[in-house]
GROMACS .gro file of C-alpha atoms in nm:
model
  413
    1MET     CA    1  -2.320  -3.414   0.392
    2ALA     CA    2  -2.361  -3.419   0.770
    3THR     CA    3  -1.983  -3.411   0.808
    4PHE     CA    4  -1.958  -3.116   0.563
    5LEU     CA    5  -2.230  -2.922   0.744
    6ALA     CA    6  -2.064  -2.986   1.078
    7MET     CA    7  -1.725  -2.874   0.947
    8ASN     CA    8  -1.878  -2.569   0.779
    9GLY     CA    9  -2.055  -2.474   1.100
   10ALA     CA   10  -1.734  -2.518   1.297
   11ARG     CA   11  -1.544  -2.303   1.046
   12ARG     CA   12  -1.802  -2.024   1.072
   13GLN     CA   13  -1.792  -2.041   1.452
   14ALA     CA   14  -1.411  -2.029   1.445
   15GLU     CA   15  -1.416  -1.725   1.219
   16ALA     CA   16  -1.671  -1.553   1.444
   17ASP     CA   17  -1.458  -1.628   1.751
   18LEU     CA   18  -1.151  -1.499   1.564
   19ALA     CA   19  -1.329  -1.177   1.466
   20GLU     CA   20  -1.448  -1.121   1.822
   21SER     CA   21  -1.105  -1.191   1.966
   22TYR     CA   22  -0.940  -0.965   1.712
   23GLN     CA   23  -1.182  -0.681   1.783
   24GLU     CA   24  -1.114  -0.706   2.156
   25SER     CA   25  -0.739  -0.708   2.096
   26LEU     CA   26  -0.765  -0.418   1.853
   27GLU     CA   27  -0.965  -0.209   2.098
   28GLU     CA   28  -0.717  -0.285   2.375
   29LEU     CA   29  -0.421  -0.198   2.151
   30GLU     CA   30  -0.590   0.120   2.031
   31GLY     CA   31  -0.654   0.224   2.389
   32GLU     CA   32  -0.290   0.177   2.490
   33TYR     CA   33  -0.150   0.335   2.177
   34LEU     CA   34  -0.381   0.634   2.166
   35THR     CA   35  -0.336   0.705   2.536
   36GLN     CA   36   0.041   0.719   2.488
   37PHE     CA   37   0.033   0.947   2.188
   38ALA     CA   38  -0.218   1.228   2.224
   39SER     CA   39  -0.147   1.382   1.885
   40ILE     CA   40  -0.224   1.052   1.712
   41ASN     CA   41  -0.531   1.024   1.930
   42GLU     CA   42  -0.655   1.358   1.798
   43MET     CA   43  -0.589   1.253   1.438
   44TYR     CA   44  -0.760   0.918   1.495
   45ALA     CA   45  -1.062   1.083   1.659
   46SER     CA   46  -1.109   1.309   1.359
   47LEU     CA   47  -1.146   1.011   1.124
   48PRO     CA   48  -1.499   0.917   1.014
   49ASP     CA   49  -1.642   0.610   1.188
   50GLU     CA   50  -1.654   0.421   0.861
   51ILE     CA   51  -1.276   0.456   0.835
   52LYS     CA   52  -1.210   0.344   1.194
   53THR     CA   53  -1.410   0.027   1.142
   54THR     CA   54  -1.301  -0.025   0.784
   55GLU     CA   55  -1.282  -0.369   0.634
   56LEU     CA   56  -0.913  -0.304   0.564
   57PHE     CA   57  -0.818  -0.370   0.928
   58MET     CA   58  -1.023  -0.687   0.939
   59LYS     CA   59  -0.870  -0.812   0.615
   60LEU     CA   60  -0.523  -0.758   0.750
   61ALA     CA   61  -0.611  -0.929   1.079
   62TYR     CA   62  -0.749  -1.236   0.901
   63LEU     CA   63  -0.451  -1.251   0.666
   64ASP     CA   64  -0.201  -1.223   0.949
   65THR     CA   65  -0.382  -1.479   1.165
   66TYR     CA   66  -0.408  -1.740   0.892
   67TYR     CA   67  -0.042  -1.707   0.799
   68ARG     CA   68   0.078  -1.725   1.157
   69ALA     CA   69  -0.136  -2.030   1.221
   70LEU     CA   70  -0.097  -2.226   0.897
   71TYR     CA   71   0.207  -2.104   0.697
   72VAL     CA   72   0.470  -2.377   0.651
   73GLY     CA   73   0.759  -2.128   0.619
   74GLN     CA   74   0.930  -1.894   0.863
   75ILE     CA   75   0.805  -1.536   0.902
   76ASP     CA   76   1.072  -1.267   0.893
   77GLU     CA   77   0.910  -1.003   1.114
   78GLU     CA   78   1.142  -0.722   1.004
   79ARG     CA   79   1.086  -0.795   0.634
   80LEU     CA   80   0.712  -0.830   0.686
   81SER     CA   81   0.694  -0.494   0.864
   82TYR     CA   82   0.896  -0.324   0.591
   83TYR     CA   83   0.677  -0.448   0.308
   84LEU     CA   84   0.357  -0.384   0.504
   85MET     CA   85   0.448  -0.015   0.543
   86SER     CA   86   0.593   0.025   0.195
   87GLY     CA   87   0.304  -0.160   0.036
   88TYR     CA   88   0.051   0.069   0.200
   89ILE     CA   89   0.223   0.377   0.058
   90GLN     CA   90   0.240   0.219  -0.287
   91GLY     CA   91  -0.126   0.124  -0.262
   92ILE     CA   92  -0.217   0.483  -0.179
   93GLY     CA   93  -0.037   0.588  -0.498
   94ASP     CA   94   0.181   0.856  -0.336
   95LYS     CA   95   0.457   0.873  -0.598
   96TYR     CA   96   0.698   1.042  -0.360
   97GLY     CA   97   0.592   0.876  -0.035
   98GLU     CA   98   0.842   0.659   0.144
   99TYR     CA   99   0.881   0.443   0.452
  100TYR     CA  100   1.204   0.462   0.653
  101THR     CA  101   1.348   0.219   0.901
  102ALA     CA  102   1.505   0.391   1.202
  103ASP     CA  103   1.850   0.374   1.038
  104ASP     CA  104   1.715   0.496   0.704
  105LEU     CA  105   1.544   0.789   0.875
  106GLN     CA  106   1.867   0.893   1.045
  107SER     CA  107   2.053   0.877   0.713
  108PHE     CA  108   1.780   1.084   0.547
  109MET     CA  109   1.798   1.351   0.817
  110ASP     CA  110   2.178   1.360   0.799
  111GLN     CA  111   2.154   1.413   0.423
  112ALA     CA  112   1.899   1.692   0.468
  113TYR     CA  113   2.136   1.869   0.706
  114GLY     CA  114   2.433   1.824   0.476
  115LYS     CA  115   2.602   1.555   0.684
  116MET     CA  116   2.716   1.202   0.616
  117TYR     CA  117   2.964   0.955   0.758
  118GLY     CA  118   3.210   0.814   0.512
  119ILE     CA  119   3.558   0.863   0.373
  120GLY     CA  120   3.530   1.193   0.181
  121VAL     CA  121   3.546   1.117  -0.190
  122THR     CA  122   3.336   1.200  -0.495
  123ALA     CA  123   3.299   0.896  -0.714
  124VAL     CA  124   3.122   0.763  -1.023
  125TYR     CA  125   3.074   0.426  -1.189
  126SER     CA  126   3.354   0.342  -1.433
  127PRO     CA  127   3.230   0.129  -1.726
  128GLU     CA  128   3.589   0.069  -1.833
  129HIS     CA  129   3.681  -0.100  -1.504
  130ASP     CA  130   3.331  -0.205  -1.394
  131ALA     CA  131   3.411  -0.042  -1.060
  132ILE     CA  132   3.411   0.288  -0.866
  133GLU     CA  133   3.627   0.572  -0.997
  134ILE     CA  134   3.738   0.847  -0.756
  135LEU     CA  135   3.691   1.195  -0.904
  136SER     CA  136   3.795   1.402  -0.602
  137VAL     CA  137   3.937   1.355  -0.254
  138THR     CA  138   3.849   1.603   0.021
  139GLU     CA  139   4.157   1.747   0.185
  140GLY     CA  140   4.205   1.613   0.538
  141SER     CA  141   3.935   1.349   0.493
  142PRO     CA  142   3.973   0.980   0.590
  143ALA     CA  143   4.039   0.899   0.224
  144ASP     CA  144   4.310   1.163   0.206
  145LYS     CA  145   4.472   1.034   0.525
  146ALA     CA  146   4.460   0.679   0.388
  147GLY     CA  147   4.646   0.785   0.073
  148MET     CA  148   4.369   0.767  -0.185
  149LEU     CA  149   4.418   0.972  -0.501
  150VAL     CA  150   4.205   1.118  -0.778
  151GLY     CA  151   4.183   0.855  -1.052
  152ASP     CA  152   4.205   0.558  -0.816
  153ILE     CA  153   3.966   0.275  -0.898
  154ILE     CA  154   3.792   0.100  -0.608
  155ILE     CA  155   3.751  -0.258  -0.725
  156ARG     CA  156   3.661  -0.426  -0.394
  157VAL     CA  157   3.484  -0.311  -0.077
  158GLU     CA  158   3.537  -0.536   0.225
  159GLY     CA  159   3.663  -0.805  -0.012
  160GLU     CA  160   3.354  -0.801  -0.237
  161ARG     CA  161   3.410  -0.722  -0.605
  162VAL     CA  162   3.237  -0.406  -0.725
  163SER     CA  163   3.026  -0.433  -1.042
  164ARG     CA  164   2.751  -0.246  -1.221
  165ASP     CA  165   2.491  -0.462  -1.045
  166ASN     CA  166   2.611  -0.382  -0.692
  167TYR     CA  167   2.755  -0.033  -0.753
  168TYR     CA  168   2.511   0.153  -0.527
  169ALA     CA  169   2.526  -0.120  -0.263
  170SER     CA  170   2.905  -0.088  -0.267
  171ILE     CA  171   2.883   0.291  -0.229
  172ASN     CA  172   2.652   0.247   0.070
  173LYS     CA  173   2.890  -0.010   0.218
  174ILE     CA  174   3.170   0.249   0.214
  175LYS     CA  175   2.955   0.470   0.433
  176GLY     CA  176   2.898   0.374   0.795
  177ASP     CA  177   2.922   0.476   1.157
  178LYS     CA  178   3.177   0.731   1.267
  179GLY     CA  179   3.501   0.575   1.392
  180THR     CA  180   3.455   0.243   1.212
  181GLN     CA  181   3.697   0.107   0.953
  182VAL     CA  182   3.631   0.025   0.590
  183ASN     CA  183   3.873  -0.185   0.386
  184LEU     CA  184   3.913  -0.114   0.015
  185THR     CA  185   4.108  -0.260  -0.274
  186ILE     CA  186   4.236   0.009  -0.511
  187TRP     CA  187   4.352  -0.038  -0.870
  188ARG     CA  188   4.627   0.213  -0.946
  189ASN     CA  189   4.882   0.211  -1.229
  190GLY     CA  190   4.825  -0.154  -1.306
  191GLU     CA  191   4.848  -0.292  -0.954
  192GLU     CA  192   4.617  -0.364  -0.663
  193ILE     CA  193   4.666  -0.172  -0.338
  194GLU     CA  194   4.496  -0.252  -0.006
  195LEU     CA  195   4.390   0.060   0.187
  196SER     CA  196   4.186   0.115   0.500
  197ALA     CA  197   4.010   0.432   0.615
  198ILE     CA  198   3.839   0.528   0.941
  199ARG     CA  199   3.496   0.674   0.867
  200ASP     CA  200   3.425   1.023   0.991
  201GLU     CA  201   3.165   1.297   0.950
  202ILE     CA  202   3.187   1.442   0.600
  203LYS     CA  203   3.034   1.775   0.506
  204ILE     CA  204   2.845   1.723   0.183
  205THR     CA  205   2.969   1.953  -0.092
  206SER     CA  206   2.659   2.041  -0.290
  207VAL     CA  207   2.799   2.350  -0.466
  208SER     CA  208   3.105   2.363  -0.690
  209TYR     CA  209   3.219   2.649  -0.911
  210HIS     CA  210   3.480   2.755  -1.163
  211LYS     CA  211   3.540   3.003  -1.440
  212TYR     CA  212   3.422   2.890  -1.781
  213ALA     CA  213   3.721   2.743  -1.963
  214LEU     CA  214   3.652   2.943  -2.282
  215ASP     CA  215   3.569   3.279  -2.120
  216SER     CA  216   3.705   3.386  -1.780
  217LYS     CA  217   3.431   3.649  -1.743
  218ILE     CA  218   3.168   3.374  -1.706
  219GLY     CA  219   3.135   3.176  -1.386
  220VAL     CA  220   2.979   2.830  -1.368
  221VAL     CA  221   2.808   2.730  -1.043
  222ARG     CA  222   2.695   2.367  -1.026
  223ILE     CA  223   2.440   2.280  -0.756
  224SER     CA  224   2.389   1.907  -0.705
  225GLU     CA  225   2.117   1.926  -0.436
  226PHE     CA  226   1.962   2.156  -0.176
  227ASN     CA  227   2.036   2.085   0.188
  228GLU     CA  228   2.088   2.295   0.499
  229SER     CA  229   2.455   2.358   0.414
  230THR     CA  230   2.396   2.449   0.048
  231THR     CA  231   2.311   2.816   0.110
  232GLU     CA  232   2.643   2.892   0.279
  233GLN     CA  233   2.837   2.719   0.001
  234PHE     CA  234   2.628   2.900  -0.261
  235LYS     CA  235   2.691   3.247  -0.120
  236SER     CA  236   3.063   3.175  -0.086
  237ALA     CA  237   3.080   3.063  -0.450
  238LEU     CA  238   2.904   3.377  -0.580
  239ASP     CA  239   3.112   3.611  -0.368
  240ALA     CA  240   3.435   3.441  -0.478
  241LEU     CA  241   3.344   3.457  -0.848
  242LYS     CA  242   3.242   3.821  -0.825
  243ALA     CA  243   3.566   3.910  -0.647
  244ASP     CA  244   3.753   3.732  -0.926
  245GLY     CA  245   3.603   3.955  -1.195
  246VAL     CA  246   3.317   3.744  -1.323
  247THR     CA  247   3.036   3.944  -1.491
  248SER     CA  248   2.799   3.657  -1.584
  249ILE     CA  249   2.702   3.331  -1.414
  250VAL     CA  250   2.557   3.001  -1.532
  251PHE     CA  251   2.374   2.806  -1.263
  252ASP     CA  252   2.402   2.440  -1.363
  253MET     CA  253   2.096   2.260  -1.225
  254ARG     CA  254   2.123   1.951  -1.443
  255ASN     CA  255   2.053   1.627  -1.252
  256ASN     CA  256   1.962   1.820  -0.936
  257PRO     CA  257   1.674   1.627  -0.770
  258GLY     CA  258   1.581   1.908  -0.529
  259GLY     CA  259   1.598   1.909  -0.150
  260THR     CA  260   1.485   2.131   0.135
  261LEU     CA  261   1.254   2.425   0.069
  262GLY     CA  262   1.427   2.643   0.327
  263SER     CA  263   1.763   2.631   0.151
  264VAL     CA  264   1.629   2.722  -0.194
  265ILE     CA  265   1.423   3.008  -0.047
  266ASP     CA  266   1.735   3.148   0.124
  267MET     CA  267   1.930   3.127  -0.201
  268LEU     CA  268   1.656   3.299  -0.401
  269ASP     CA  269   1.632   3.569  -0.135
  270TYR     CA  270   2.006   3.630  -0.185
  271LEU     CA  271   1.962   3.667  -0.562
  272LEU     CA  272   1.631   3.846  -0.609
  273PRO     CA  273   1.477   4.183  -0.516
  274GLU     CA  274   1.191   4.224  -0.273
  275GLY     CA  275   0.884   4.022  -0.366
  276ASP     CA  276   0.709   3.684  -0.349
  277LEU     CA  277   0.919   3.371  -0.405
  278CYS     CA  278   0.688   3.076  -0.343
  279TYR     CA  279   0.328   2.994  -0.252
  280VAL     CA  280   0.246   2.679  -0.055
  281TYR     CA  281  -0.099   2.516  -0.083
  282GLY     CA  282  -0.257   2.258   0.143
  283PRO     CA  283  -0.442   1.936   0.050
  284ASP     CA  284  -0.769   2.129   0.011
  285GLY     CA  285  -0.614   2.388  -0.222
  286THR     CA  286  -0.600   2.664   0.039
  287ARG     CA  287  -0.289   2.881   0.036
  288GLU     CA  288  -0.109   2.812   0.362
  289ALA     CA  289   0.211   3.016   0.327
  290THR     CA  290   0.385   3.275   0.111
  291TYR     CA  291   0.763   3.303   0.113
  292LYS     CA  292   0.914   3.642   0.029
  293SER     CA  293   1.252   3.797  -0.039
  294ASP     CA  294   1.374   4.119   0.118
  295SER     CA  295   1.514   4.423  -0.062
  296ASN     CA  296   1.879   4.309  -0.034
  297GLN     CA  297   1.996   4.165  -0.364
  298PHE     CA  298   2.314   4.016  -0.507
  299ASP     CA  299   2.472   4.234  -0.778
  300ALA     CA  300   2.185   4.312  -1.018
  301ASP     CA  301   2.432   4.388  -1.300
  302ILE     CA  302   2.556   4.030  -1.318
  303LYS     CA  303   2.379   3.845  -1.599
  304MET     CA  304   2.250   3.495  -1.529
  305ALA     CA  305   2.148   3.176  -1.706
  306VAL     CA  306   2.014   2.849  -1.566
  307LEU     CA  307   2.099   2.517  -1.727
  308ILE     CA  308   1.842   2.238  -1.679
  309ASN     CA  309   1.767   1.888  -1.807
  310GLU     CA  310   1.506   1.617  -1.768
  311ASN     CA  311   1.640   1.530  -1.421
  312THR     CA  312   1.612   1.885  -1.281
  313ALA     CA  313   1.334   1.850  -1.024
  314SER     CA  314   1.148   1.996  -0.727
  315ALA     CA  315   1.345   2.270  -0.546
  316ALA     CA  316   1.576   2.299  -0.849
  317GLU     CA  317   1.271   2.376  -1.061
  318LEU     CA  318   1.155   2.635  -0.809
  319PHE     CA  319   1.497   2.801  -0.828
  320THR     CA  320   1.480   2.800  -1.209
  321SER     CA  321   1.123   2.928  -1.237
  322ALA     CA  322   1.175   3.206  -0.980
  323LEU     CA  323   1.473   3.348  -1.171
  324ARG     CA  324   1.269   3.320  -1.490
  325ASP     CA  325   0.963   3.491  -1.339
  326TYR     CA  326   1.176   3.784  -1.221
  327ASN     CA  327   1.342   3.805  -1.564
  328ARG     CA  328   1.680   3.751  -1.402
  329ALA     CA  329   1.793   3.452  -1.605
  330THR     CA  330   1.769   3.282  -1.942
  331ILE     CA  331   1.674   2.915  -1.912
  332VAL     CA  332   1.872   2.674  -2.134
  333GLY     CA  333   1.855   2.296  -2.189
  334VAL     CA  334   1.556   2.061  -2.209
  335THR     CA  335   1.223   2.048  -2.025
  336SER     CA  336   1.266   1.970  -1.656
  337TYR     CA  337   1.117   1.679  -1.461
  338GLY     CA  338   0.799   1.845  -1.331
  339LYS     CA  339   0.766   1.796  -0.954
  340GLY     CA  340   0.565   2.068  -0.784
  341SER     CA  341   0.462   1.885  -0.467
  342MET     CA  342   0.608   1.897  -0.116
  343GLN     CA  343   0.674   1.603   0.111
  344THR     CA  344   0.678   1.609   0.490
  345THR     CA  345   0.868   1.351   0.695
  346TYR     CA  346   0.733   1.232   1.029
  347GLN     CA  347   0.905   1.021   1.291
  348LEU     CA  348   0.688   0.740   1.427
  349PRO     CA  349   0.685   0.654   1.799
  350ASN     CA  350   0.910   0.350   1.738
  351GLY     CA  351   1.183   0.560   1.571
  352GLU     CA  352   1.086   0.471   1.215
  353GLY     CA  353   0.954   0.732   0.974
  354ILE     CA  354   0.726   0.805   0.683
  355LYS     CA  355   0.746   1.067   0.414
  356LEU     CA  356   0.420   1.163   0.245
  357SER     CA  357   0.307   1.427  -0.001
  358THR     CA  358   0.130   1.698   0.199
  359ASN     CA  359   0.140   2.018  -0.008
  360THR     CA  360   0.190   2.168  -0.350
  361TYR     CA  361   0.397   2.478  -0.411
  362ASN     CA  362   0.397   2.736  -0.688
  363PRO     CA  363   0.670   2.970  -0.813
  364PRO     CA  364   0.623   3.352  -0.822
  365CYS     CA  365   0.404   3.333  -1.133
  366ASP     CA  366   0.171   3.111  -0.919
  367VAL     CA  367   0.142   2.842  -1.189
  368ASN     CA  368   0.223   2.488  -1.073
  369TYR     CA  369   0.453   2.285  -1.298
  370ASN     CA  370   0.380   1.944  -1.144
  371GLY     CA  371   0.373   1.682  -1.419
  372VAL     CA  372   0.456   1.949  -1.678
  373GLY     CA  373   0.805   2.075  -1.607
  374ILE     CA  374   0.973   2.398  -1.713
  375THR     CA  375   1.035   2.462  -2.082
  376PRO     CA  376   1.364   2.644  -2.145
  377ASN     CA  377   1.390   2.971  -2.337
  378ILE     CA  378   1.661   2.802  -2.545
  379VAL     CA  379   1.604   2.431  -2.607
  380VAL     CA  380   1.919   2.228  -2.668
  381GLU     CA  381   1.975   1.854  -2.621
  382LEU     CA  382   2.302   1.718  -2.489
  383ASP     CA  383   2.514   1.589  -2.776
  384GLU     CA  384   2.451   1.220  -2.843
  385ALA     CA  385   2.821   1.142  -2.806
  386LEU     CA  386   2.811   1.269  -2.446
  387LYS     CA  387   2.503   1.082  -2.324
  388ASP     CA  388   2.697   0.769  -2.227
  389LYS     CA  389   2.972   0.968  -2.055
  390SER     CA  390   2.968   1.039  -1.683
  391PHE     CA  391   2.809   1.379  -1.632
  392TYR     CA  392   3.090   1.478  -1.395
  393LYS     CA  393   3.360   1.403  -1.651
  394ILE     CA  394   3.222   1.619  -1.934
  395THR     CA  395   3.461   1.911  -1.991
  396ASP     CA  396   3.363   2.271  -2.061
  397GLU     CA  397   3.510   2.244  -2.409
  398GLU     CA  398   3.284   1.954  -2.513
  399ASP     CA  399   2.967   2.048  -2.320
  400ASN     CA  400   2.735   2.182  -2.593
  401GLN     CA  401   2.453   2.270  -2.348
  402LEU     CA  402   2.688   2.477  -2.134
  403LEU     CA  403   2.815   2.643  -2.453
  404GLU     CA  404   2.461   2.758  -2.542
  405ALA     CA  405   2.407   2.890  -2.189
  406CYS     CA  406   2.730   3.092  -2.216
  407ARG     CA  407   2.627   3.221  -2.559
  408SER     CA  408   2.305   3.350  -2.405
  409LEU     CA  409   2.527   3.556  -2.174
  410GLY     CA  410   2.731   3.707  -2.457
  411TYR     CA  411   3.004   3.454  -2.533
  412ASN     CA  412   3.031   3.457  -2.914
  413ASN     CA  413   3.332   3.246  -3.011
   0.00000   0.00000   0.00000
């Protein structure tokens, strides 16, 4: 009993010493950190005292100290940091929050500005070959210079066999720093071909367009995402279709996850008459901003339809609802995803970044669709036979959802 009491007393004294030491270190670290970064200092100062001295920090300090002192394994500092940051965001419950390493943040920003470094192909997973199938090759791109062709199957990347399990990892491995080489094994006409390409900056093509195969008076504009280069591509597509005699347009927003608010506002401004386009609300529900369109408007005589599905989200839903609210388009497909919140990305002092939900935004009708989605005027499911087929390989002739959108514009065959 005496031994137990002595040990218990020693343990309590050790914990008290640890707490005191930690508090001194924390105060010293806070002083250095907050002196360096005045904006963070202001944010920190605005926090209630009960938050600054919260038990959370003490819990983390104890946990970290015990593991560093007693853990029999090796601590991977990079992995620990990643899960610490990611775990906090998950614990908060921010569905769209995200932590970025410095490299991840740079990739995210490149994507937002319509840039990437790769070889210049559009590709999908091929169930038949359990590999990557090339759907298009950008003219003058590294892939084009290396001799890659539409229909080629990439079966190995840097010697590693592509499969369903590592498909996305393989795609990411093809990307890389500008000027570096990537080695690929291509399956073409029954034989394997070894090709190499030097990565370069690739402009992301987020807008594609064509005339509807069954009616040349209807244009189809597919928008895969919204980034800083989307608006220019969008305007070029509309102008080209109009010059080619198109009188109706289907905007295909299926599987569009959204993107930057600025790009979708610019596109709506190009399409719609003068008026409100979007209302942005802060965390406390106060309206912080109203985005408007001017009086310039793309040809008001051209009829429009928007095609959506369950993966149409965020900025793509704003685009859809704004055209609906101005009675400029018929909405066709199935109920959209339902994301009416905005995320803001911040770079941390060490070059890493966080994305957190900071605002909600409403379409012109000022009714938020977060968690609800947009219900089409004409509800039509994609044919069951097409659901297992790559979305990018569905033809106009077999696309029943596109057919209904074109019927809403007057096609009656």
